Amino acid sequence: MTRPEGAPTGSWPVVPSAGICAVVLAAGEGTRLRPLTERLPKALCPVGNVPLLDRALARLAGLGLNGPSAVAVNACYLGDQVVERVGDRAHLSVEPGSPLGTAGGVGRLRDWIDGRGVLVGNADAYLSDPAAPPGPDIAALLDGWDGDSVRLLGQPAGDPTAPGTFDGHVFTGFSLLPWRLVRDLPATFGDLVRAVWRPAEAAGRLDVVGYRGTFIDTGTPADYLAANLHAAGGDCLIDPTATVTGHCHSSVVGAGATVRGTVSRSVVWPNASVGDEEHLRDVIRVGVDLTVPAA
């Protein structure tokens, strides 16, 4: 069943009812985003000069969910970087060995979740709604929840019958799970699609809540660039500590970066540099030696 789009009525911020916590999934290897993710875990890749993980935590804070008692982050691949970035802002679950997947990551946090419903968000989901700030833009996912059904945030699919859709919608990064389905999740590799979402759908206990803003899965260089360009709003988004003596068109330039040449529809990571004779278009520049085409 699909519920209407939009946040519930009322003033912001929206504070969820008691008995809800949140988990941000940040353990994945980001293989499709290589070679960018050979240097940073996907969750820390910047979009609009803000790490994706920080965007997710800010969205949860906009719902009234913050601090290690209410928010957890899992980490594995390049996990030390994730741990350092999170600090004391959330409870940390560092998975040994290989990532446990979406279901295993939540299962490993069962003792911490401890009877609560859990809002699960993918760190690599870029969401932006011009009508509502982060947090209230997904508050409809929590509004009126019965504490028993599974909810997914979604948008209508181009092909409603395509594999991977739910009630004709594509998943847009956040789901809401009841404790009754979380308490039996093992801390072994598994995904929420097979372990929770599809069984709930078959039982008639899965609802899709529409997201009216922009959603981009940043899993590939092309989509990662698209998210950055959307965050820039068609203009140049330049960190105040960057040095730009060349030309910048519809690009994002990170902290401490130097642009002496020309960049167009590109992302220049923090502390990266673009030389005098370089003309970059539709790429991501990292450091001085890595240029990743978005095509």
CSV table of C-alpha atoms in Angstrom, one decimal:
chain,number,residue,atom,x,y,z
A,1,MET,CA,0.0,0.0,0.0
A,2,THR,CA,1.3,3.5,-0.9
A,3,ARG,CA,0.7,6.4,1.5
A,4,PRO,CA,0.6,10.0,0.3
A,5,GLU,CA,3.7,12.0,-0.2
A,6,GLY,CA,5.0,14.8,2.1
A,7,ALA,CA,5.6,15.4,5.8
A,8,PRO,CA,2.8,15.5,8.4
A,9,THR,CA,1.3,18.9,9.2
A,10,GLY,CA,2.7,20.9,12.1
A,11,SER,CA,5.7,23.0,12.8
A,12,TRP,CA,9.3,21.8,12.4
A,13,PRO,CA,11.3,20.1,13.7
A,14,VAL,CA,9.3,16.9,13.8
A,15,VAL,CA,10.1,14.8,16.9
A,16,PRO,CA,9.3,11.1,16.6
A,17,SER,CA,7.2,9.3,19.2
A,18,ALA,CA,9.1,7.5,22.0
A,19,GLY,CA,10.5,4.0,21.2
A,20,ILE,CA,12.2,4.8,17.9
A,21,CYS,CA,15.9,4.8,17.2
A,22,ALA,CA,17.9,5.1,14.0
A,23,VAL,CA,20.7,3.2,12.2
A,24,VAL,CA,22.9,4.7,9.4
A,25,LEU,CA,24.4,2.0,7.3
A,26,ALA,CA,28.0,3.1,6.4
A,27,ALA,CA,29.9,-0.2,6.3
A,28,GLY,CA,29.9,-1.0,2.5
A,29,GLU,CA,32.9,-1.1,0.2
A,30,GLY,CA,31.4,1.0,-2.5
A,31,THR,CA,32.8,-1.1,-5.3
A,32,ARG,CA,30.9,0.6,-8.1
A,33,LEU,CA,32.4,4.0,-7.0
A,34,ARG,CA,36.0,2.8,-7.3
A,35,PRO,CA,38.6,4.2,-7.5
A,36,LEU,CA,37.1,7.0,-5.4
A,37,THR,CA,36.4,4.5,-2.6
A,38,GLU,CA,39.9,3.3,-2.6
A,39,ARG,CA,40.8,6.5,-0.7
A,40,LEU,CA,37.6,7.2,1.2
A,41,PRO,CA,34.7,5.0,2.4
A,42,LYS,CA,31.6,5.8,0.3
A,43,ALA,CA,29.8,7.2,3.4
A,44,LEU,CA,32.5,9.9,3.7
A,45,CYS,CA,32.6,10.9,0.0
A,46,PRO,CA,31.5,14.6,-0.1
A,47,VAL,CA,28.4,15.8,-1.9
A,48,GLY,CA,28.1,19.5,-2.1
A,49,ASN,CA,31.2,19.6,0.2
A,50,VAL,CA,29.4,17.7,3.0
A,51,PRO,CA,30.2,14.0,3.6
A,52,LEU,CA,27.2,11.8,2.8
A,53,LEU,CA,27.3,10.4,6.4
A,54,ASP,CA,27.0,14.0,7.8
A,55,ARG,CA,24.0,14.6,5.6
A,56,ALA,CA,22.3,11.4,6.9
A,57,LEU,CA,23.1,12.4,10.6
A,58,ALA,CA,21.8,15.9,10.0
A,59,ARG,CA,18.5,14.5,8.5
A,60,LEU,CA,18.1,12.3,11.6
A,61,ALA,CA,18.8,15.3,13.9
A,62,GLY,CA,16.1,17.1,12.0
A,63,LEU,CA,13.7,14.4,13.2
A,64,GLY,CA,14.9,14.8,16.8
A,65,LEU,CA,17.1,11.7,16.7
A,66,ASN,CA,20.7,12.4,17.7
A,67,GLY,CA,23.4,11.2,20.1
A,68,PRO,CA,24.6,7.6,20.8
A,69,SER,CA,21.4,6.6,22.7
A,70,ALA,CA,19.2,7.3,19.7
A,71,VAL,CA,21.5,6.9,16.6
A,72,ALA,CA,23.9,4.2,15.6
A,73,VAL,CA,26.3,4.0,12.7
A,74,ASN,CA,27.9,0.8,11.5
A,75,ALA,CA,31.4,0.7,9.9
A,76,CYS,CA,33.6,-1.9,8.3
A,77,TYR,CA,35.4,-1.0,5.1
A,78,LEU,CA,38.0,1.7,5.9
A,79,GLY,CA,36.2,1.7,9.2
A,80,ASP,CA,38.8,3.7,11.1
A,81,GLN,CA,37.9,6.7,9.0
A,82,VAL,CA,34.2,6.3,9.7
A,83,VAL,CA,34.8,5.9,13.4
A,84,GLU,CA,36.9,9.1,13.5
A,85,ARG,CA,34.3,11.0,11.6
A,86,VAL,CA,31.4,10.0,13.8
A,87,GLY,CA,33.2,10.6,17.1
A,88,ASP,CA,30.7,10.8,19.9
A,89,ARG,CA,27.8,11.8,17.7
A,90,ALA,CA,26.4,8.2,17.5
A,91,HIS,CA,26.8,4.7,18.8
A,92,LEU,CA,29.3,2.8,16.7
A,93,SER,CA,29.1,-0.8,15.5
A,94,VAL,CA,32.4,-1.8,13.9
A,95,GLU,CA,32.0,-5.1,12.0
A,96,PRO,CA,35.0,-7.4,11.9
A,97,GLY,CA,36.2,-8.8,8.6
A,98,SER,CA,33.8,-8.1,5.7
A,99,PRO,CA,30.7,-6.0,5.8
A,100,LEU,CA,27.6,-7.9,7.1
A,101,GLY,CA,25.2,-6.4,4.6
A,102,THR,CA,22.1,-4.4,5.5
A,103,ALA,CA,20.3,-7.1,7.5
A,104,GLY,CA,23.5,-8.3,9.3
A,105,GLY,CA,24.4,-4.8,10.2
A,106,VAL,CA,21.1,-4.2,11.8
A,107,GLY,CA,21.2,-7.7,13.4
A,108,ARG,CA,24.5,-6.9,15.1
A,109,LEU,CA,22.8,-3.9,16.7
A,110,ARG,CA,19.9,-5.8,18.2
A,111,ASP,CA,21.1,-5.4,21.8
A,112,TRP,CA,21.4,-1.7,21.3
A,113,ILE,CA,18.0,-1.4,19.5
A,114,ASP,CA,16.5,-3.3,22.4
A,115,GLY,CA,12.8,-3.3,21.7
A,116,ARG,CA,12.5,-0.1,19.7
A,117,GLY,CA,11.4,0.4,16.2
A,118,VAL,CA,14.3,1.4,14.0
A,119,LEU,CA,14.6,3.9,11.2
A,120,VAL,CA,17.3,2.5,8.9
A,121,GLY,CA,19.0,4.9,6.4
A,122,ASN,CA,21.6,4.3,3.7
A,123,ALA,CA,24.5,6.7,4.1
A,124,ASP,CA,24.9,6.9,0.3
A,125,ALA,CA,21.3,8.1,-0.4
A,126,TYR,CA,21.3,11.8,-1.5
A,127,LEU,CA,17.9,13.4,-0.7
A,128,SER,CA,16.8,17.0,-1.3
A,129,ASP,CA,13.4,18.4,-1.0
A,130,PRO,CA,13.0,22.2,-1.7
A,131,ALA,CA,9.7,22.2,0.3
A,132,ALA,CA,11.2,20.9,3.6
A,133,PRO,CA,14.5,20.8,5.3
A,134,PRO,CA,16.3,17.5,6.1
A,135,GLY,CA,14.4,15.6,8.7
A,136,PRO,CA,10.9,16.9,8.1
A,137,ASP,CA,11.3,16.0,4.4
A,138,ILE,CA,11.0,12.3,5.4
A,139,ALA,CA,8.9,12.7,8.5
A,140,ALA,CA,5.8,11.1,6.8
A,141,LEU,CA,7.7,7.8,7.2
A,142,LEU,CA,7.1,8.1,11.0
A,143,ASP,CA,3.8,9.9,11.0
A,144,GLY,CA,1.0,7.6,12.4
A,145,TRP,CA,3.1,4.5,12.3
A,146,ASP,CA,1.5,1.5,14.0
A,147,GLY,CA,4.8,0.1,15.3
A,148,ASP,CA,4.1,-3.2,13.5
A,149,SER,CA,4.3,-2.7,9.8
A,150,VAL,CA,7.3,-2.1,7.6
A,151,ARG,CA,7.6,1.2,5.8
A,152,LEU,CA,9.8,2.2,2.9
A,153,LEU,CA,10.5,5.6,1.5
A,154,GLY,CA,10.0,5.5,-2.3
A,155,GLN,CA,9.3,7.2,-5.5
A,156,PRO,CA,7.3,6.0,-8.5
A,157,ALA,CA,9.4,3.8,-10.8
A,158,GLY,CA,9.7,4.4,-14.5
A,159,ASP,CA,8.6,0.8,-15.0
A,160,PRO,CA,6.3,-0.1,-12.0
A,161,THR,CA,6.7,-3.8,-12.8
A,162,ALA,CA,10.5,-3.8,-12.9
A,163,PRO,CA,12.4,-6.1,-10.6
A,164,GLY,CA,13.5,-4.4,-7.4
A,165,THR,CA,10.4,-2.2,-7.1
A,166,PHE,CA,7.9,-2.1,-4.2
A,167,ASP,CA,4.3,-1.3,-5.1
A,168,GLY,CA,5.6,0.3,-8.3
A,169,HIS,CA,8.1,2.4,-6.4
A,170,VAL,CA,11.9,2.5,-6.2
A,171,PHE,CA,13.4,2.5,-2.7
A,172,THR,CA,14.9,5.9,-1.8
A,173,GLY,CA,17.2,5.1,1.1
A,174,PHE,CA,15.2,5.0,4.3
A,175,SER,CA,13.0,2.2,5.9
A,176,LEU,CA,11.2,1.9,9.2
A,177,LEU,CA,11.3,-1.6,10.8
A,178,PRO,CA,9.3,-2.9,13.9
A,179,TRP,CA,11.2,-4.6,16.7
A,180,ARG,CA,9.3,-7.8,16.1
A,181,LEU,CA,11.2,-8.2,12.8
A,182,VAL,CA,14.5,-6.9,14.1
A,183,ARG,CA,14.9,-9.1,17.2
A,184,ASP,CA,15.4,-12.3,15.1
A,185,LEU,CA,17.9,-10.9,12.6
A,186,PRO,CA,21.3,-12.7,13.0
A,187,ALA,CA,24.6,-10.8,13.0
A,188,THR,CA,25.6,-12.7,9.9
A,189,PHE,CA,25.7,-11.5,6.2
A,190,GLY,CA,22.3,-10.8,4.8
A,191,ASP,CA,20.2,-8.1,3.2
A,192,LEU,CA,16.9,-6.4,4.3
A,193,VAL,CA,15.3,-7.0,1.0
A,194,ARG,CA,15.2,-10.8,1.4
A,195,ALA,CA,15.1,-10.9,5.2
A,196,VAL,CA,12.5,-8.3,6.0
A,197,TRP,CA,11.0,-6.3,3.1
A,198,ARG,CA,9.8,-9.0,0.7
A,199,PRO,CA,8.4,-11.2,3.5
A,200,ALA,CA,6.5,-8.2,4.9
A,201,GLU,CA,5.2,-7.4,1.4
A,202,ALA,CA,4.0,-10.9,0.9
A,203,ALA,CA,2.2,-10.7,4.3
A,204,GLY,CA,0.5,-7.4,3.3
A,205,ARG,CA,2.5,-5.6,6.0
A,206,LEU,CA,4.7,-3.3,3.9
A,207,ASP,CA,3.7,0.3,3.1
A,208,VAL,CA,5.5,2.7,0.7
A,209,VAL,CA,5.6,6.3,1.7
A,210,GLY,CA,6.2,8.7,-1.2
A,211,TYR,CA,9.2,11.1,-1.2
A,212,ARG,CA,8.5,14.2,-3.2
A,213,GLY,CA,12.0,15.6,-3.4
A,214,THR,CA,15.1,14.6,-5.4
A,215,PHE,CA,16.7,11.2,-4.7
A,216,ILE,CA,20.0,10.1,-6.2
A,217,ASP,CA,21.7,6.8,-5.3
A,218,THR,CA,25.4,7.9,-5.3
A,219,GLY,CA,26.7,4.5,-6.0
A,220,THR,CA,28.4,5.2,-9.4
A,221,PRO,CA,30.7,8.0,-10.5
A,222,ALA,CA,27.9,9.3,-12.8
A,223,ASP,CA,25.3,9.4,-10.1
A,224,TYR,CA,27.8,10.8,-7.6
A,225,LEU,CA,28.6,13.7,-10.0
A,226,ALA,CA,24.8,14.2,-10.5
A,227,ALA,CA,24.2,14.5,-6.8
A,228,ASN,CA,27.0,17.1,-6.5
A,229,LEU,CA,25.7,19.1,-9.4
A,230,HIS,CA,22.3,19.1,-7.9
A,231,ALA,CA,23.7,20.3,-4.6
A,232,ALA,CA,25.4,23.1,-6.4
A,233,GLY,CA,22.1,24.2,-7.9
A,234,GLY,CA,23.5,24.8,-11.3
A,235,ASP,CA,26.2,27.2,-10.0
A,236,CYS,CA,29.7,26.8,-8.6
A,237,LEU,CA,29.8,25.7,-5.0
A,238,ILE,CA,33.3,26.6,-3.7
A,239,ASP,CA,34.5,26.1,-0.2
A,240,PRO,CA,35.8,29.4,1.3
A,241,THR,CA,39.2,27.9,1.9
A,242,ALA,CA,39.7,26.8,-1.7
A,243,THR,CA,41.8,28.9,-4.1
A,244,VAL,CA,40.4,29.4,-7.6
A,245,THR,CA,42.4,31.5,-9.9
A,246,GLY,CA,41.2,29.7,-13.0
A,247,HIS,CA,37.6,29.2,-14.3
A,248,CYS,CA,34.8,27.3,-12.6
A,249,HIS,CA,31.5,26.4,-14.2
A,250,SER,CA,28.7,24.4,-12.5
A,251,SER,CA,31.1,22.6,-10.3
A,252,VAL,CA,31.9,21.8,-6.6
A,253,VAL,CA,35.3,22.7,-5.2
A,254,GLY,CA,36.3,21.4,-1.8
A,255,ALA,CA,38.1,22.8,1.2
A,256,GLY,CA,41.8,23.6,0.6
A,257,ALA,CA,41.5,22.7,-3.1
A,258,THR,CA,43.4,24.7,-5.8
A,259,VAL,CA,42.0,25.4,-9.3
A,260,ARG,CA,44.3,27.2,-11.7
A,261,GLY,CA,42.9,25.7,-14.8
A,262,THR,CA,39.2,25.2,-15.9
A,263,VAL,CA,36.6,23.0,-14.4
A,264,SER,CA,33.1,22.4,-15.8
A,265,ARG,CA,30.5,20.1,-14.4
A,266,SER,CA,33.0,18.5,-12.2
A,267,VAL,CA,33.9,17.8,-8.5
A,268,VAL,CA,37.2,18.8,-7.0
A,269,TRP,CA,37.8,17.0,-3.7
A,270,PRO,CA,39.2,18.7,-0.7
A,271,ASN,CA,42.9,19.5,-1.0
A,272,ALA,CA,42.9,18.4,-4.7
A,273,SER,CA,44.5,20.6,-7.4
A,274,VAL,CA,43.8,21.4,-11.0
A,275,GLY,CA,46.9,22.7,-13.0
A,276,ASP,CA,47.1,25.8,-15.2
A,277,GLU,CA,46.7,23.9,-18.5
A,278,GLU,CA,44.0,21.5,-17.4
A,279,HIS,CA,40.5,21.6,-18.6
A,280,LEU,CA,38.3,19.2,-16.7
A,281,ARG,CA,34.7,18.4,-17.6
A,282,ASP,CA,32.3,15.7,-16.2
A,283,VAL,CA,35.0,14.3,-13.9
A,284,ILE,CA,35.9,13.9,-10.2
A,285,ARG,CA,39.4,15.1,-9.3
A,286,VAL,CA,41.1,13.6,-6.2
A,287,GLY,CA,44.5,14.8,-5.1
A,288,VAL,CA,46.9,15.6,-7.9
A,289,ASP,CA,47.0,12.3,-9.6
A,290,LEU,CA,43.4,10.8,-9.8
A,291,THR,CA,40.8,11.9,-12.3
A,292,VAL,CA,37.7,9.8,-12.5
A,293,PRO,CA,35.4,10.3,-15.5
A,294,ALA,CA,31.7,10.2,-14.7
A,295,ALA,CA,30.7,8.7,-18.0
